[in-house]
Amino acid sequence: MSNPIVQISNFNLKYGNKTVLRDLEWTIQEGENWLLTGFSGSGKTALLKAIAGIEKSTDEIVVNFDRQSNARPVCQYIAQWYQFKNVEGVANFYYQQRYNAQQVQDTLTVNAELAHYAEENNLNLAKSEPILEALGFAPLKNAQLIELSSGEHKKLQLVKALWLKPQLLLLDQPYTGLDIQSRQNLNNLLDRLTTEGVQIILISNETEIPACINRYGEIIDGQLEEHFTFCTRNEIVIEDRPIPEFLHEAPPSSSETLIKMVDVNINYGEKQVLKNVNWEIKAGEKWLLQGHNGSGKSTLLSLVNGDHPQAYANEIYLFGNKRGSGESIWDIKEHIGLISPELHWYFDFNATVWQSIASGFFDSIGLYKEIGWHKRTQVDELIEYFGLTENKNDLLAQLPLGKQRLVLLARTVIKNPELLVLDEPCQGLDAHQTLQFNTLIDGLCTTNRTLIYVSHSDDQLPKNLTHQLLLSKGEVIHNHIYKKKEELESV
């Protein structure tokens, strides 16, 4: 019998004083493709990084490659986020830079990035084309990296991994930010790849997984427990925590119509991102915003948030005022609680949990002002509600991504805004955390609070949505009263 491709014996890992993985044993034989699950913070990402030699170099983990295989004898870890750099090799980007036409030339194009990757890894550039086509990424080859949406960045990250064809491919939440069709296409690509000598370990919260997965493991209390079938936690029970008192009533609406856009067009050079968009949001409405990767959702939200400079060239009304009538970007943000993948990327990871949540009072990336006793009490109440009490003084960088996202979600609601803009808010959350957060949103939105909610997953939505806007290639193709999937199937 051949050696297992991965052999882990008595592996231990600590974060600070906390033991995350304890005496863990795991053997991965040739031909096995694993799905790895576990609650957020259970150690899944740390384990994959350790196997790849990123997190910790140890004799307790042995990886054996087959030198006769057609796949490359390497172990490739694909992180949840794609970390790109500018032309000078650094990654010091800021949140609004993507929408600034004078700044986008600071990064490489997709084509240049792929050419550089091919040279680094001795790859044939032509062989990336089928993967680009399969993931619907080929039309973006001339785009600047900073112009890409979070879903498009994920696709570029996956293109590189599939193109490299490593013997051991470690995928950490690869579906994050991908639309439904792209997820299906990715699964097909992974199935094909495993017939060519590649083995995969997949961390995912999704129920739709590639057919090649034939082993299932869950990290529980620091150890790996194998399941012999794919099991999902169908009944998730969350603790009945009362919503903090200060969030029970939304502030009075500043206008009967909070958002109004009339024939809005956004262009980057010759590329038109939004085309003749008309959208009106009245106070108290709860909107679901959807569309494929690159459809224009993030750009549309940047107009709502006041972040996009081209707002001044369009007829846009925010909170009762025409854009450009004298209000500042901070006047606009006072009304809004925002979470987005981009905000998470560019946040100050050297801030503590407490500071990060408190910064939501000022819409700042980090806390630079002292706050009074009343607001401090509100921060503490939200920390307790989200189950973050033991992490209160931890740096954001010290937390797993799921808990980081909970911190930023708490930051989103801390000032009790009249409009919540939640762009893929449940990315990185496990099923329990997702249910807890959407339960909070349902509780907050029983008042006259207004909501814009973006999600590719129909099974990760709050219950109180009232309207739906669907974008395709920058155009509105659907704008009406929201109907749940089961309601549509019964018609």
mmCIF file of N, CA and C in Angstrom, residues 333-445:
data_model
loop_
_atom_site.group_PDB
_atom_site.id
_atom_site.type_symbol
_atom_site.label_atom_id
_atom_site.label_comp_id
_atom_site.label_asym_id
_atom_site.label_seq_id
_atom_site.Cartn_x
_atom_site.Cartn_y
_atom_site.Cartn_z
ATOM 1 N N LYS A 333 -23.401 59.403 5.498
ATOM 2 C CA LYS A 333 -23.094 58.200 6.261
ATOM 3 C C LYS A 333 -23.735 58.192 7.646
ATOM 4 N N GLU A 334 -24.107 59.368 8.162
ATOM 5 C CA GLU A 334 -24.787 59.418 9.459
ATOM 6 C C GLU A 334 -26.070 58.600 9.464
ATOM 7 N N HIS A 335 -26.691 58.470 8.296
ATOM 8 C CA HIS A 335 -27.976 57.771 8.193
ATOM 9 C C HIS A 335 -27.816 56.267 8.011
ATOM 10 N N ILE A 336 -26.586 55.794 7.738
ATOM 11 C CA ILE A 336 -26.387 54.447 7.203
ATOM 12 C C ILE A 336 -25.518 53.599 8.128
ATOM 13 N N GLY A 337 -25.913 52.346 8.292
ATOM 14 C CA GLY A 337 -25.050 51.324 8.879
ATOM 15 C C GLY A 337 -24.638 50.377 7.770
ATOM 16 N N LEU A 338 -23.335 50.221 7.542
ATOM 17 C CA LEU A 338 -22.833 49.515 6.368
ATOM 18 C C LEU A 338 -21.904 48.367 6.747
ATOM 19 N N ILE A 339 -22.080 47.224 6.055
ATOM 20 C CA ILE A 339 -21.091 46.160 6.067
ATOM 21 C C ILE A 339 -20.932 45.676 4.629
ATOM 22 N N SER A 340 -19.690 45.421 4.231
ATOM 23 C CA SER A 340 -19.419 44.904 2.889
ATOM 24 C C SER A 340 -18.102 44.147 2.930
ATOM 25 N N PRO A 341 -17.855 43.262 1.948
ATOM 26 C CA PRO A 341 -16.552 42.586 1.901
ATOM 27 C C PRO A 341 -15.399 43.571 1.820
ATOM 28 N N GLU A 342 -15.584 44.658 1.038
ATOM 29 C CA GLU A 342 -14.504 45.633 0.881
ATOM 30 C C GLU A 342 -14.197 46.352 2.196
ATOM 31 N N LEU A 343 -15.231 46.706 2.951
ATOM 32 C CA LEU A 343 -15.013 47.355 4.250
ATOM 33 C C LEU A 343 -14.209 46.434 5.166
ATOM 34 N N HIS A 344 -14.512 45.146 5.124
ATOM 35 C CA HIS A 344 -13.777 44.177 5.932
ATOM 36 C C HIS A 344 -12.314 44.116 5.491
ATOM 37 N N TRP A 345 -12.072 44.069 4.173
ATOM 38 C CA TRP A 345 -10.700 43.992 3.656
ATOM 39 C C TRP A 345 -9.831 45.130 4.175
ATOM 40 N N TYR A 346 -10.394 46.353 4.149
ATOM 41 C CA TYR A 346 -9.587 47.549 4.398
ATOM 42 C C TYR A 346 -9.710 48.065 5.828
ATOM 43 N N PHE A 347 -10.304 47.281 6.709
ATOM 44 C CA PHE A 347 -10.472 47.743 8.079
ATOM 45 C C PHE A 347 -9.145 47.682 8.830
ATOM 46 N N ASP A 348 -9.085 48.395 9.953
ATOM 47 C CA ASP A 348 -7.884 48.439 10.787
ATOM 48 C C ASP A 348 -7.841 47.198 11.678
ATOM 49 N N PHE A 349 -7.010 46.225 11.311
ATOM 50 C CA PHE A 349 -6.958 44.975 12.059
ATOM 51 C C PHE A 349 -6.153 45.103 13.347
ATOM 52 N N ASN A 350 -5.554 46.263 13.572
ATOM 53 C CA ASN A 350 -4.833 46.485 14.822
ATOM 54 C C ASN A 350 -5.716 47.129 15.890
ATOM 55 N N ALA A 351 -6.990 47.326 15.572
ATOM 56 C CA ALA A 351 -7.957 47.809 16.561
ATOM 57 C C ALA A 351 -8.485 46.623 17.362
ATOM 58 N N THR A 352 -8.873 46.869 18.605
ATOM 59 C CA THR A 352 -9.478 45.816 19.416
ATOM 60 C C THR A 352 -10.931 45.619 18.999
ATOM 61 N N VAL A 353 -11.522 44.547 19.482
ATOM 62 C CA VAL A 353 -12.940 44.290 19.225
ATOM 63 C C VAL A 353 -13.783 45.469 19.702
ATOM 64 N N TRP A 354 -13.504 45.916 20.921
ATOM 65 C CA TRP A 354 -14.293 47.021 21.496
ATOM 66 C C TRP A 354 -14.130 48.286 20.656
ATOM 67 N N GLN A 355 -12.909 48.621 20.277
ATOM 68 C CA GLN A 355 -12.659 49.820 19.474
ATOM 69 C C GLN A 355 -13.316 49.726 18.093
ATOM 70 N N SER A 356 -13.273 48.529 17.511
ATOM 71 C CA SER A 356 -13.842 48.348 16.176
ATOM 72 C C SER A 356 -15.344 48.605 16.176
ATOM 73 N N ILE A 357 -16.032 48.079 17.184
ATOM 74 C CA ILE A 357 -17.482 48.287 17.266
ATOM 75 C C ILE A 357 -17.794 49.755 17.537
ATOM 76 N N ALA A 358 -17.053 50.356 18.460
ATOM 77 C CA ALA A 358 -17.300 51.762 18.808
ATOM 78 C C ALA A 358 -17.050 52.705 17.634
ATOM 79 N N SER A 359 -16.175 52.328 16.706
ATOM 80 C CA SER A 359 -15.884 53.192 15.562
ATOM 81 C C SER A 359 -17.104 53.399 14.679
ATOM 82 N N GLY A 360 -18.097 52.521 14.810
ATOM 83 C CA GLY A 360 -19.322 52.674 14.029
ATOM 84 C C GLY A 360 -20.091 53.932 14.359
ATOM 85 N N PHE A 361 -19.898 54.494 15.541
ATOM 86 C CA PHE A 361 -20.540 55.767 15.873
ATOM 87 C C PHE A 361 -20.067 56.886 14.960
ATOM 88 N N PHE A 362 -18.837 56.768 14.451
ATOM 89 C CA PHE A 362 -18.214 57.848 13.680
ATOM 90 C C PHE A 362 -17.944 57.461 12.221
ATOM 91 N N ASP A 363 -18.332 56.233 11.827
ATOM 92 C CA ASP A 363 -18.090 55.745 10.462
ATOM 93 C C ASP A 363 -16.614 55.789 10.100
ATOM 94 N N SER A 364 -15.764 55.563 11.083
ATOM 95 C CA SER A 364 -14.320 55.608 10.851
ATOM 96 C C SER A 364 -13.752 54.198 10.788
ATOM 97 N N ILE A 365 -12.599 54.052 10.125
ATOM 98 C CA ILE A 365 -11.908 52.759 10.065
ATOM 99 C C ILE A 365 -10.957 52.702 11.253
ATOM 100 N N GLY A 366 -11.498 52.367 12.419
ATOM 101 C CA GLY A 366 -10.753 52.440 13.666
ATOM 102 C C GLY A 366 -11.308 53.571 14.522
ATOM 103 N N LEU A 367 -10.992 53.544 15.806
ATOM 104 C CA LEU A 367 -11.541 54.521 16.750
ATOM 105 C C LEU A 367 -10.503 55.579 17.089
ATOM 106 N N TYR A 368 -10.859 56.838 16.850
ATOM 107 C CA TYR A 368 -9.917 57.943 17.078
ATOM 108 C C TYR A 368 -10.470 58.978 18.048
ATOM 109 N N LYS A 369 -11.642 58.709 18.643
ATOM 110 C CA LYS A 369 -12.256 59.651 19.574
ATOM 111 C C LYS A 369 -12.681 58.911 20.833
ATOM 112 N N GLU A 370 -12.686 59.629 21.937
ATOM 113 C CA GLU A 370 -13.230 59.080 23.169
ATOM 114 C C GLU A 370 -14.756 59.156 23.105
ATOM 115 N N ILE A 371 -15.429 58.183 23.687
ATOM 116 C CA ILE A 371 -16.887 58.227 23.730
ATOM 117 C C ILE A 371 -17.358 58.212 25.179
ATOM 118 N N GLY A 372 -18.556 58.740 25.392
ATOM 119 C CA GLY A 372 -19.083 58.867 26.742
ATOM 120 C C GLY A 372 -19.644 57.575 27.303
ATOM 121 N N TRP A 373 -20.064 57.656 28.576
ATOM 122 C CA TRP A 373 -20.528 56.467 29.294
ATOM 123 C C TRP A 373 -21.705 55.810 28.603
ATOM 124 N N HIS A 374 -22.654 56.600 28.120
ATOM 125 C CA HIS A 374 -23.861 56.047 27.511
ATOM 126 C C HIS A 374 -23.518 55.194 26.292
ATOM 127 N N LYS A 375 -22.672 55.694 25.424
ATOM 128 C CA LYS A 375 -22.282 54.941 24.228
ATOM 129 C C LYS A 375 -21.406 53.740 24.581
ATOM 130 N N ARG A 376 -20.577 53.893 25.602
ATOM 131 C CA ARG A 376 -19.748 52.772 26.029
ATOM 132 C C ARG A 376 -20.626 51.611 26.494
ATOM 133 N N THR A 377 -21.701 51.932 27.182
ATOM 134 C CA THR A 377 -22.642 50.917 27.652
ATOM 135 C C THR A 377 -23.277 50.195 26.462
ATOM 136 N N GLN A 378 -23.610 50.942 25.416
ATOM 137 C CA GLN A 378 -24.211 50.334 24.224
ATOM 138 C C GLN A 378 -23.236 49.374 23.532
ATOM 139 N N VAL A 379 -21.975 49.757 23.470
ATOM 140 C CA VAL A 379 -20.958 48.869 22.892
ATOM 141 C C VAL A 379 -20.896 47.571 23.685
ATOM 142 N N ASP A 380 -20.867 47.677 25.014
ATOM 143 C CA ASP A 380 -20.806 46.490 25.862
ATOM 144 C C ASP A 380 -22.029 45.596 25.670
ATOM 145 N N GLU A 381 -23.208 46.215 25.500
ATOM 146 C CA GLU A 381 -24.429 45.426 25.298
ATOM 147 C C GLU A 381 -24.356 44.632 23.994
ATOM 148 N N LEU A 382 -23.838 45.241 22.945
ATOM 149 C CA LEU A 382 -23.725 44.532 21.665
ATOM 150 C C LEU A 382 -22.663 43.435 21.725
ATOM 151 N N ILE A 383 -21.575 43.693 22.420
ATOM 152 C CA ILE A 383 -20.534 42.666 22.589
ATOM 153 C C ILE A 383 -21.124 41.436 23.269
ATOM 154 N N GLU A 384 -21.944 41.651 24.290
ATOM 155 C CA GLU A 384 -22.577 40.525 24.978
ATOM 156 C C GLU A 384 -23.577 39.833 24.056
ATOM 157 N N TYR A 385 -24.363 40.605 23.289
ATOM 158 C CA TYR A 385 -25.373 40.021 22.403
ATOM 159 C C TYR A 385 -24.735 39.098 21.360
ATOM 160 N N PHE A 386 -23.607 39.514 20.797
ATOM 161 C CA PHE A 386 -22.953 38.725 19.758
ATOM 162 C C PHE A 386 -22.021 37.650 20.322
ATOM 163 N N GLY A 387 -21.999 37.502 21.637
ATOM 164 C CA GLY A 387 -21.179 36.446 22.232
ATOM 165 C C GLY A 387 -19.691 36.707 22.107
ATOM 166 N N LEU A 388 -19.282 37.979 22.202
ATOM 167 C CA LEU A 388 -17.885 38.355 22.002
ATOM 168 C C LEU A 388 -17.206 38.831 23.292
ATOM 169 N N THR A 389 -17.846 38.570 24.432
ATOM 170 C CA THR A 389 -17.339 39.108 25.697
ATOM 171 C C THR A 389 -15.894 38.687 25.967
ATOM 172 N N GLU A 390 -15.571 37.413 25.718
ATOM 173 C CA GLU A 390 -14.213 36.935 26.006
ATOM 174 C C GLU A 390 -13.185 37.503 25.025
ATOM 175 N N ASN A 391 -13.653 38.077 23.908
ATOM 176 C CA ASN A 391 -12.754 38.666 22.908
ATOM 177 C C ASN A 391 -12.703 40.186 22.973
ATOM 178 N N LYS A 392 -13.338 40.774 23.947
ATOM 179 C CA LYS A 392 -13.540 42.226 24.013
ATOM 180 C C LYS A 392 -12.256 43.018 23.787
ATOM 181 N N ASN A 393 -11.147 42.572 24.359
ATOM 182 C CA ASN A 393 -9.882 43.311 24.265
ATOM 183 C C ASN A 393 -8.902 42.707 23.269
ATOM 184 N N ASP A 394 -9.347 41.702 22.519
ATOM 185 C CA ASP A 394 -8.490 41.098 21.498
ATOM 186 C C ASP A 394 -8.391 42.011 20.284
ATOM 187 N N LEU A 395 -7.248 41.965 19.605
ATOM 188 C CA LEU A 395 -7.127 42.658 18.330
ATOM 189 C C LEU A 395 -7.944 41.914 17.282
ATOM 190 N N LEU A 396 -8.491 42.660 16.330
ATOM 191 C CA LEU A 396 -9.272 42.040 15.268
ATOM 192 C C LEU A 396 -8.443 40.989 14.534
ATOM 193 N N ALA A 397 -7.144 41.273 14.352
ATOM 194 C CA ALA A 397 -6.260 40.351 13.629
ATOM 195 C C ALA A 397 -6.106 39.003 14.323
ATOM 196 N N GLN A 398 -6.412 38.951 15.625
ATOM 197 C CA GLN A 398 -6.237 37.717 16.385
ATOM 198 C C GLN A 398 -7.437 36.788 16.285
ATOM 199 N N LEU A 399 -8.524 37.254 15.685
ATOM 200 C CA LEU A 399 -9.764 36.485 15.631
ATOM 201 C C LEU A 399 -9.886 35.723 14.318
ATOM 202 N N PRO A 400 -10.594 34.585 14.314
ATOM 203 C CA PRO A 400 -10.922 33.943 13.042
ATOM 204 C C PRO A 400 -11.856 34.844 12.240
ATOM 205 N N LEU A 401 -11.901 34.623 10.920
ATOM 206 C CA LEU A 401 -12.670 35.519 10.049
ATOM 207 C C LEU A 401 -14.144 35.598 10.435
ATOM 208 N N GLY A 402 -14.725 34.478 10.872
ATOM 209 C CA GLY A 402 -16.129 34.496 11.264
ATOM 210 C C GLY A 402 -16.396 35.464 12.400
ATOM 211 N N LYS A 403 -15.510 35.462 13.401
ATOM 212 C CA LYS A 403 -15.698 36.396 14.522
ATOM 213 C C LYS A 403 -15.375 37.826 14.114
ATOM 214 N N GLN A 404 -14.403 38.004 13.215
ATOM 215 C CA GLN A 404 -14.139 39.349 12.696
ATOM 216 C C GLN A 404 -15.400 39.923 12.062
ATOM 217 N N ARG A 405 -16.088 39.078 11.286
ATOM 218 C CA ARG A 405 -17.300 39.557 10.626
ATOM 219 C C ARG A 405 -18.389 39.901 11.642
ATOM 220 N N LEU A 406 -18.507 39.122 12.719
ATOM 221 C CA LEU A 406 -19.481 39.452 13.766
ATOM 222 C C LEU A 406 -19.174 40.806 14.393
ATOM 223 N N VAL A 407 -17.890 41.087 14.602
ATOM 224 C CA VAL A 407 -17.496 42.389 15.168
ATOM 225 C C VAL A 407 -17.951 43.521 14.244
ATOM 226 N N LEU A 408 -17.718 43.357 12.945
ATOM 227 C CA LEU A 408 -18.086 44.415 12.007
ATOM 228 C C LEU A 408 -19.594 44.508 11.821
ATOM 229 N N LEU A 409 -20.293 43.406 12.015
ATOM 230 C CA LEU A 409 -21.754 43.470 11.986
ATOM 231 C C LEU A 409 -22.275 44.247 13.195
ATOM 232 N N ALA A 410 -21.654 44.032 14.344
ATOM 233 C CA ALA A 410 -22.027 44.820 15.525
ATOM 234 C C ALA A 410 -21.744 46.298 15.281
ATOM 235 N N ARG A 411 -20.598 46.591 14.647
ATOM 236 C CA ARG A 411 -20.266 47.978 14.286
ATOM 237 C C ARG A 411 -21.327 48.586 13.381
ATOM 238 N N THR A 412 -21.909 47.777 12.495
ATOM 239 C CA THR A 412 -22.889 48.255 11.539
ATOM 240 C C THR A 412 -24.149 48.801 12.222
ATOM 241 N N VAL A 413 -24.558 48.168 13.317
ATOM 242 C CA VAL A 413 -25.835 48.554 13.947
ATOM 243 C C VAL A 413 -25.655 49.444 15.173
ATOM 244 N N ILE A 414 -24.417 49.699 15.621
ATOM 245 C CA ILE A 414 -24.183 50.353 16.904
ATOM 246 C C ILE A 414 -24.820 51.735 17.002
ATOM 247 N N LYS A 415 -24.875 52.481 15.902
ATOM 248 C CA LYS A 415 -25.436 53.839 15.991
ATOM 249 C C LYS A 415 -26.939 53.863 15.704
ATOM 250 N N ASN A 416 -27.563 52.672 15.608
ATOM 251 C CA ASN A 416 -29.003 52.559 15.392
ATOM 252 C C ASN A 416 -29.446 53.368 14.172
ATOM 253 N N PRO A 417 -28.905 53.054 12.982
ATOM 254 C CA PRO A 417 -29.164 53.871 11.795
ATOM 255 C C PRO A 417 -30.559 53.630 11.214
ATOM 256 N N GLU A 418 -31.039 54.606 10.432
ATOM 257 C CA GLU A 418 -32.346 54.438 9.798
ATOM 258 C C GLU A 418 -32.269 53.527 8.570
ATOM 259 N N LEU A 419 -31.073 53.399 7.956
ATOM 260 C CA LEU A 419 -30.890 52.530 6.798
ATOM 261 C C LEU A 419 -29.736 51.570 7.060
ATOM 262 N N LEU A 420 -29.998 50.283 6.911
ATOM 263 C CA LEU A 420 -28.949 49.264 6.983
ATOM 264 C C LEU A 420 -28.616 48.820 5.566
ATOM 265 N N VAL A 421 -27.334 48.894 5.202
ATOM 266 C CA VAL A 421 -26.855 48.414 3.904
ATOM 267 C C VAL A 421 -25.936 47.233 4.188
ATOM 268 N N LEU A 422 -26.425 46.034 3.911
ATOM 269 C CA LEU A 422 -25.724 44.810 4.286
ATOM 270 C C LEU A 422 -25.346 44.046 3.024
ATOM 271 N N ASP A 423 -24.092 44.188 2.619
ATOM 272 C CA ASP A 423 -23.589 43.579 1.390
ATOM 273 C C ASP A 423 -22.898 42.260 1.748
ATOM 274 N N GLU A 424 -23.543 41.145 1.406
ATOM 275 C CA GLU A 424 -23.039 39.807 1.755
ATOM 276 C C GLU A 424 -22.626 39.749 3.227
ATOM 277 N N PRO A 425 -23.540 40.086 4.149
ATOM 278 C CA PRO A 425 -23.146 40.202 5.557
ATOM 279 C C PRO A 425 -22.746 38.884 6.202
ATOM 280 N N CYS A 426 -23.200 37.751 5.659
ATOM 281 C CA CYS A 426 -22.950 36.463 6.313
ATOM 282 C C CYS A 426 -21.760 35.712 5.748
ATOM 283 N N GLN A 427 -20.960 36.381 4.887
ATOM 284 C CA GLN A 427 -19.725 35.754 4.419
ATOM 285 C C GLN A 427 -18.832 35.424 5.607
ATOM 286 N N GLY A 428 -18.356 34.180 5.663
ATOM 287 C CA GLY A 428 -17.442 33.783 6.729
ATOM 288 C C GLY A 428 -18.121 33.312 7.996
ATOM 289 N N LEU A 429 -19.461 33.452 8.086
ATOM 290 C CA LEU A 429 -20.169 32.994 9.274
ATOM 291 C C LEU A 429 -20.571 31.536 9.119
ATOM 292 N N ASP A 430 -20.564 30.796 10.217
ATOM 293 C CA ASP A 430 -21.110 29.444 10.156
ATOM 294 C C ASP A 430 -22.632 29.530 10.217
ATOM 295 N N ALA A 431 -23.305 28.382 10.084
ATOM 296 C CA ALA A 431 -24.767 28.374 9.999
ATOM 297 C C ALA A 431 -25.408 28.946 11.263
ATOM 298 N N HIS A 432 -24.820 28.663 12.414
ATOM 299 C CA HIS A 432 -25.346 29.172 13.680
ATOM 300 C C HIS A 432 -25.246 30.701 13.731
ATOM 301 N N GLN A 433 -24.087 31.240 13.363
ATOM 302 C CA GLN A 433 -23.894 32.690 13.382
ATOM 303 C C GLN A 433 -24.790 33.384 12.361
ATOM 304 N N THR A 434 -24.972 32.756 11.199
ATOM 305 C CA THR A 434 -25.844 33.330 10.172
ATOM 306 C C THR A 434 -27.269 33.457 10.678
ATOM 307 N N LEU A 435 -27.769 32.402 11.298
ATOM 308 C CA LEU A 435 -29.126 32.443 11.834
ATOM 309 C C LEU A 435 -29.247 33.492 12.924
ATOM 310 N N GLN A 436 -28.237 33.577 13.789
ATOM 311 C CA GLN A 436 -28.268 34.566 14.865
ATOM 312 C C GLN A 436 -28.317 35.980 14.298
ATOM 313 N N PHE A 437 -27.490 36.245 13.288
ATOM 314 C CA PHE A 437 -27.460 37.596 12.744
ATOM 315 C C PHE A 437 -28.758 37.944 12.029
ATOM 316 N N ASN A 438 -29.280 37.027 11.213
ATOM 317 C CA ASN A 438 -30.518 37.325 10.494
ATOM 318 C C ASN A 438 -31.704 37.449 11.441
ATOM 319 N N THR A 439 -31.645 36.736 12.571
ATOM 320 C CA THR A 439 -32.673 36.914 13.597
ATOM 321 C C THR A 439 -32.609 38.325 14.163
ATOM 322 N N LEU A 440 -31.388 38.833 14.385
ATOM 323 C CA LEU A 440 -31.232 40.220 14.836
ATOM 324 C C LEU A 440 -31.805 41.190 13.809
ATOM 325 N N ILE A 441 -31.502 40.969 12.520
ATOM 326 C CA ILE A 441 -31.991 41.872 11.479
ATOM 327 C C ILE A 441 -33.516 41.864 11.427
ATOM 328 N N ASP A 442 -34.110 40.680 11.549
ATOM 329 C CA ASP A 442 -35.572 40.612 11.572
ATOM 330 C C ASP A 442 -36.124 41.388 12.766
ATOM 331 N N GLY A 443 -35.443 41.280 13.904
ATOM 332 C CA GLY A 443 -35.892 42.019 15.079
ATOM 333 C C GLY A 443 -35.752 43.514 14.913
ATOM 334 N N LEU A 444 -34.658 43.974 14.301
ATOM 335 C CA LEU A 444 -34.443 45.402 14.094
ATOM 336 C C LEU A 444 -35.428 45.983 13.087
ATOM 337 N N CYS A 445 -35.798 45.179 12.105
ATOM 338 C CA CYS A 445 -36.584 45.710 10.988
ATOM 339 C C CYS A 445 -38.084 45.537 11.176
#
